[in-house]
């Protein structure tokens, strides 16, 4: 990755950490999931308004490190207004990217550099796993320490 591209990606992550998008729960949310990363203390909730197979609205709440907050912000921007199937495809692409695969589409590629910091991969993945759980209407919280979640 070139230095200019790395700087661009870092600025995207910093911007979404400082000014997170879609923070808060939509009033008409009908799906919800909790996520927790005990290693660094990240705790977040993802709230989704699902209708006719579309993610009409999505938001998140909670506390976390810069990586987890920026990931939640970019995730909500990426999936809002999309069919559930597309969001699930993005989830797989994001997870695969962090595991060493091809870069995820668009601004989500900003997290490709996280691969170099294995302890931060769970921070970046947390919101996505919570979204996945919400879309599946799973009641139990998602945790980075659960093999079935990560």
PDB file of C-alpha atoms in Angstrom:
ATOM      1  CA  UNK A   1       0.000   0.000   0.000  1.00  0.00           C
ATOM      2  CA  UNK A   2       1.383   3.390  -0.930  1.00  0.00           C
ATOM      3  CA  UNK A   3       2.033   6.026   1.698  1.00  0.00           C
ATOM      4  CA  UNK A   4      -0.602   8.366   0.192  1.00  0.00           C
ATOM      5  CA  UNK A   5      -3.242   5.639   0.267  1.00  0.00           C
ATOM      6  CA  UNK A   6      -2.338   4.709   3.857  1.00  0.00           C
ATOM      7  CA  UNK A   7      -2.708   8.370   4.875  1.00  0.00           C
ATOM      8  CA  UNK A   8      -6.080   8.620   3.116  1.00  0.00           C
ATOM      9  CA  UNK A   9      -7.318   5.490   4.893  1.00  0.00           C
ATOM     10  CA  UNK A  10      -6.087   6.793   8.251  1.00  0.00           C
ATOM     11  CA  UNK A  11      -7.885  10.105   7.689  1.00  0.00           C
ATOM     12  CA  UNK A  12     -11.149   8.270   6.892  1.00  0.00           C
ATOM     13  CA  UNK A  13     -10.892   6.262  10.125  1.00  0.00           C
ATOM     14  CA  UNK A  14      -9.996   9.337  12.192  1.00  0.00           C
ATOM     15  CA  UNK A  15     -12.880  11.325  10.703  1.00  0.00           C
ATOM     16  CA  UNK A  16     -15.437   8.595  11.473  1.00  0.00           C
ATOM     17  CA  UNK A  17     -14.053   8.252  14.998  1.00  0.00           C
ATOM     18  CA  UNK A  18     -14.265  11.992  15.704  1.00  0.00           C
ATOM     19  CA  UNK A  19     -17.594  12.516  13.914  1.00  0.00           C
ATOM     20  CA  UNK A  20     -19.394   9.165  13.895  1.00  0.00           C
ATOM     21  CA  UNK A  21     -22.349   8.842  11.551  1.00  0.00           C
ATOM     22  CA  UNK A  22     -25.650   7.244  12.539  1.00  0.00           C
ATOM     23  CA  UNK A  23     -24.937   7.340  16.247  1.00  0.00           C
ATOM     24  CA  UNK A  24     -28.042   6.515  18.255  1.00  0.00           C
ATOM     25  CA  UNK A  25     -30.976   4.184  17.834  1.00  0.00           C
ATOM     26  CA  UNK A  26     -33.542   4.875  15.102  1.00  0.00           C
ATOM     27  CA  UNK A  27     -36.979   5.513  16.643  1.00  0.00           C
ATOM     28  CA  UNK A  28     -38.582   2.696  14.683  1.00  0.00           C
ATOM     29  CA  UNK A  29     -35.809   0.091  15.070  1.00  0.00           C
ATOM     30  CA  UNK A  30     -37.199  -3.436  15.105  1.00  0.00           C
ATOM     31  CA  UNK A  31     -33.930  -5.387  15.391  1.00  0.00           C
ATOM     32  CA  UNK A  32     -31.165  -5.006  17.936  1.00  0.00           C
ATOM     33  CA  UNK A  33     -27.932  -6.725  18.962  1.00  0.00           C
ATOM     34  CA  UNK A  34     -25.294  -6.111  21.611  1.00  0.00           C
ATOM     35  CA  UNK A  35     -21.567  -6.547  21.065  1.00  0.00           C
ATOM     36  CA  UNK A  36     -18.708  -6.712  23.556  1.00  0.00           C
ATOM     37  CA  UNK A  37     -14.937  -6.933  23.209  1.00  0.00           C
ATOM     38  CA  UNK A  38     -13.583  -7.622  26.705  1.00  0.00           C
ATOM     39  CA  UNK A  39      -9.955  -7.278  25.565  1.00  0.00           C
ATOM     40  CA  UNK A  40     -10.216  -3.525  25.020  1.00  0.00           C
ATOM     41  CA  UNK A  41     -13.571  -2.760  26.632  1.00  0.00           C
ATOM     42  CA  UNK A  42     -15.593  -2.007  23.488  1.00  0.00           C
ATOM     43  CA  UNK A  43     -19.352  -2.257  24.102  1.00  0.00           C
ATOM     44  CA  UNK A  44     -21.862  -1.338  21.465  1.00  0.00           C
ATOM     45  CA  UNK A  45     -25.423  -1.868  20.395  1.00  0.00           C
ATOM     46  CA  UNK A  46     -26.565  -1.959  16.785  1.00  0.00           C
ATOM     47  CA  UNK A  47     -30.178  -1.015  16.032  1.00  0.00           C
ATOM     48  CA  UNK A  48     -31.787  -1.766  12.673  1.00  0.00           C
ATOM     49  CA  UNK A  49     -35.077  -0.794  11.091  1.00  0.00           C
ATOM     50  CA  UNK A  50     -35.815  -3.695   8.773  1.00  0.00           C
ATOM     51  CA  UNK A  51     -38.742  -3.612   6.338  1.00  0.00           C
ATOM     52  CA  UNK A  52     -39.446  -5.549   3.155  1.00  0.00           C
ATOM     53  CA  UNK A  53     -35.952  -7.058   3.147  1.00  0.00           C
ATOM     54  CA  UNK A  54     -34.304  -3.618   3.290  1.00  0.00           C
ATOM     55  CA  UNK A  55     -32.286  -1.921   5.991  1.00  0.00           C
ATOM     56  CA  UNK A  56     -34.364   1.241   6.115  1.00  0.00           C
ATOM     57  CA  UNK A  57     -32.348   2.725   8.964  1.00  0.00           C
ATOM     58  CA  UNK A  58     -29.483   1.694  11.209  1.00  0.00           C
ATOM     59  CA  UNK A  59     -27.632   3.213  14.115  1.00  0.00           C
ATOM     60  CA  UNK A  60     -25.261   2.327  16.920  1.00  0.00           C
ATOM     61  CA  UNK A  61     -24.652   3.297  20.520  1.00  0.00           C
ATOM     62  CA  UNK A  62     -21.903   2.546  22.979  1.00  0.00           C
ATOM     63  CA  UNK A  63     -18.315   3.114  23.894  1.00  0.00           C
ATOM     64  CA  UNK A  64     -15.227   1.844  22.195  1.00  0.00           C
ATOM     65  CA  UNK A  65     -11.796   2.501  20.840  1.00  0.00           C
ATOM     66  CA  UNK A  66     -11.253   4.585  17.697  1.00  0.00           C
ATOM     67  CA  UNK A  67     -11.188   1.501  15.465  1.00  0.00           C
ATOM     68  CA  UNK A  68     -14.471   0.047  16.737  1.00  0.00           C
ATOM     69  CA  UNK A  69     -16.282   3.399  16.660  1.00  0.00           C
ATOM     70  CA  UNK A  70     -15.053   4.247  13.153  1.00  0.00           C
ATOM     71  CA  UNK A  71     -15.940   0.753  11.951  1.00  0.00           C
ATOM     72  CA  UNK A  72     -19.486   1.072  13.319  1.00  0.00           C
ATOM     73  CA  UNK A  73     -19.867   4.483  11.691  1.00  0.00           C
ATOM     74  CA  UNK A  74     -18.618   3.351   8.273  1.00  0.00           C
ATOM     75  CA  UNK A  75     -20.671   0.160   8.525  1.00  0.00           C
ATOM     76  CA  UNK A  76     -23.908   2.038   9.167  1.00  0.00           C
ATOM     77  CA  UNK A  77     -23.197   4.349   6.223  1.00  0.00           C
ATOM     78  CA  UNK A  78     -22.465   1.373   3.972  1.00  0.00           C
ATOM     79  CA  UNK A  79     -25.564  -0.706   4.770  1.00  0.00           C
ATOM     80  CA  UNK A  80     -28.262   1.946   5.217  1.00  0.00           C
ATOM     81  CA  UNK A  81     -30.882   1.590   2.494  1.00  0.00           C
ATOM     82  CA  UNK A  82     -29.440  -1.697   1.242  1.00  0.00           C
ATOM     83  CA  UNK A  83     -31.098  -5.101   0.967  1.00  0.00           C
ATOM     84  CA  UNK A  84     -30.230  -7.484   3.793  1.00  0.00           C
ATOM     85  CA  UNK A  85     -28.524  -9.763   1.259  1.00  0.00           C
ATOM     86  CA  UNK A  86     -26.151  -6.935   0.250  1.00  0.00           C
ATOM     87  CA  UNK A  87     -25.361  -6.145   3.899  1.00  0.00           C
ATOM     88  CA  UNK A  88     -24.553  -9.804   4.551  1.00  0.00           C
ATOM     89  CA  UNK A  89     -22.270  -9.802   1.487  1.00  0.00           C
ATOM     90  CA  UNK A  90     -20.494  -6.696   2.840  1.00  0.00           C
ATOM     91  CA  UNK A  91     -20.135  -8.413   6.238  1.00  0.00           C
ATOM     92  CA  UNK A  92     -18.428 -11.389   4.583  1.00  0.00           C
ATOM     93  CA  UNK A  93     -16.179  -9.146   2.455  1.00  0.00           C
ATOM     94  CA  UNK A  94     -15.165  -7.055   5.484  1.00  0.00           C
ATOM     95  CA  UNK A  95     -14.430 -10.122   7.610  1.00  0.00           C
ATOM     96  CA  UNK A  96     -12.485 -11.755   4.769  1.00  0.00           C
ATOM     97  CA  UNK A  97     -10.465  -8.571   4.196  1.00  0.00           C
ATOM     98  CA  UNK A  98      -9.397  -8.469   7.838  1.00  0.00           C
ATOM     99  CA  UNK A  99      -8.415 -12.136   7.601  1.00  0.00           C
ATOM    100  CA  UNK A 100      -6.041 -11.298   4.736  1.00  0.00           C
ATOM    101  CA  UNK A 101      -8.330 -11.422   1.715  1.00  0.00           C
ATOM    102  CA  UNK A 102      -9.069  -8.803  -0.917  1.00  0.00           C
ATOM    103  CA  UNK A 103     -10.011  -5.322   0.187  1.00  0.00           C
ATOM    104  CA  UNK A 104     -13.659  -4.694   0.972  1.00  0.00           C
ATOM    105  CA  UNK A 105     -15.453  -2.262  -1.352  1.00  0.00           C
ATOM    106  CA  UNK A 106     -15.352   1.532  -1.126  1.00  0.00           C
ATOM    107  CA  UNK A 107     -14.434   3.300   2.087  1.00  0.00           C
ATOM    108  CA  UNK A 108     -14.522  -0.008   3.964  1.00  0.00           C
ATOM    109  CA  UNK A 109     -11.076  -0.689   2.479  1.00  0.00           C
ATOM    110  CA  UNK A 110      -9.785   1.917   4.950  1.00  0.00           C
ATOM    111  CA  UNK A 111      -9.610  -0.905   7.478  1.00  0.00           C
ATOM    112  CA  UNK A 112      -7.255  -3.043   5.381  1.00  0.00           C
ATOM    113  CA  UNK A 113      -4.326  -1.698   7.418  1.00  0.00           C
ATOM    114  CA  UNK A 114      -5.807  -3.193  10.582  1.00  0.00           C
ATOM    115  CA  UNK A 115      -4.579  -6.595   9.358  1.00  0.00           C
ATOM    116  CA  UNK A 116      -1.095  -5.536  10.450  1.00  0.00           C
ATOM    117  CA  UNK A 117      -2.344  -5.285  14.051  1.00  0.00           C
ATOM    118  CA  UNK A 118      -3.950  -8.647  14.931  1.00  0.00           C
ATOM    119  CA  UNK A 119      -5.139  -7.454  18.345  1.00  0.00           C
ATOM    120  CA  UNK A 120      -7.218  -4.717  16.629  1.00  0.00           C
ATOM    121  CA  UNK A 121      -9.007  -6.995  14.145  1.00  0.00           C
ATOM    122  CA  UNK A 122     -11.661  -7.849  16.731  1.00  0.00           C
ATOM    123  CA  UNK A 123     -12.228  -4.126  17.337  1.00  0.00           C
ATOM    124  CA  UNK A 124     -12.916  -3.555  13.643  1.00  0.00           C
ATOM    125  CA  UNK A 125     -15.125  -6.646  13.342  1.00  0.00           C
ATOM    126  CA  UNK A 126     -17.281  -6.079  16.441  1.00  0.00           C
ATOM    127  CA  UNK A 127     -19.941  -3.803  14.903  1.00  0.00           C
ATOM    128  CA  UNK A 128     -20.219  -6.028  11.838  1.00  0.00           C
ATOM    129  CA  UNK A 129     -20.808  -9.138  13.933  1.00  0.00           C
ATOM    130  CA  UNK A 130     -23.419  -7.242  15.968  1.00  0.00           C
ATOM    131  CA  UNK A 131     -25.144  -6.178  12.732  1.00  0.00           C
ATOM    132  CA  UNK A 132     -25.077  -9.775  11.499  1.00  0.00           C
ATOM    133  CA  UNK A 133     -26.651 -10.937  14.777  1.00  0.00           C
ATOM    134  CA  UNK A 134     -29.334  -8.223  14.570  1.00  0.00           C
ATOM    135  CA  UNK A 135     -30.214  -9.207  10.996  1.00  0.00           C
ATOM    136  CA  UNK A 136     -30.532 -12.832  12.136  1.00  0.00           C
ATOM    137  CA  UNK A 137     -32.635 -11.666  15.106  1.00  0.00           C
ATOM    138  CA  UNK A 138     -30.300 -13.413  17.571  1.00  0.00           C
ATOM    139  CA  UNK A 139     -31.020 -12.614  21.202  1.00  0.00           C
ATOM    140  CA  UNK A 140     -27.676 -13.468  22.799  1.00  0.00           C
ATOM    141  CA  UNK A 141     -24.943 -10.808  22.842  1.00  0.00           C
ATOM    142  CA  UNK A 142     -22.005 -11.068  20.455  1.00  0.00           C
ATOM    143  CA  UNK A 143     -18.609 -11.300  22.081  1.00  0.00           C
ATOM    144  CA  UNK A 144     -15.145 -11.351  20.563  1.00  0.00           C
ATOM    145  CA  UNK A 145     -14.300 -14.240  22.872  1.00  0.00           C
ATOM    146  CA  UNK A 146     -16.903 -16.557  21.359  1.00  0.00           C
ATOM    147  CA  UNK A 147     -15.599 -18.881  18.665  1.00  0.00           C
ATOM    148  CA  UNK A 148     -18.990 -18.928  16.945  1.00  0.00           C
ATOM    149  CA  UNK A 149     -18.947 -15.146  16.531  1.00  0.00           C
ATOM    150  CA  UNK A 150     -15.334 -14.570  15.472  1.00  0.00           C
TER     151      UNK A 150
END
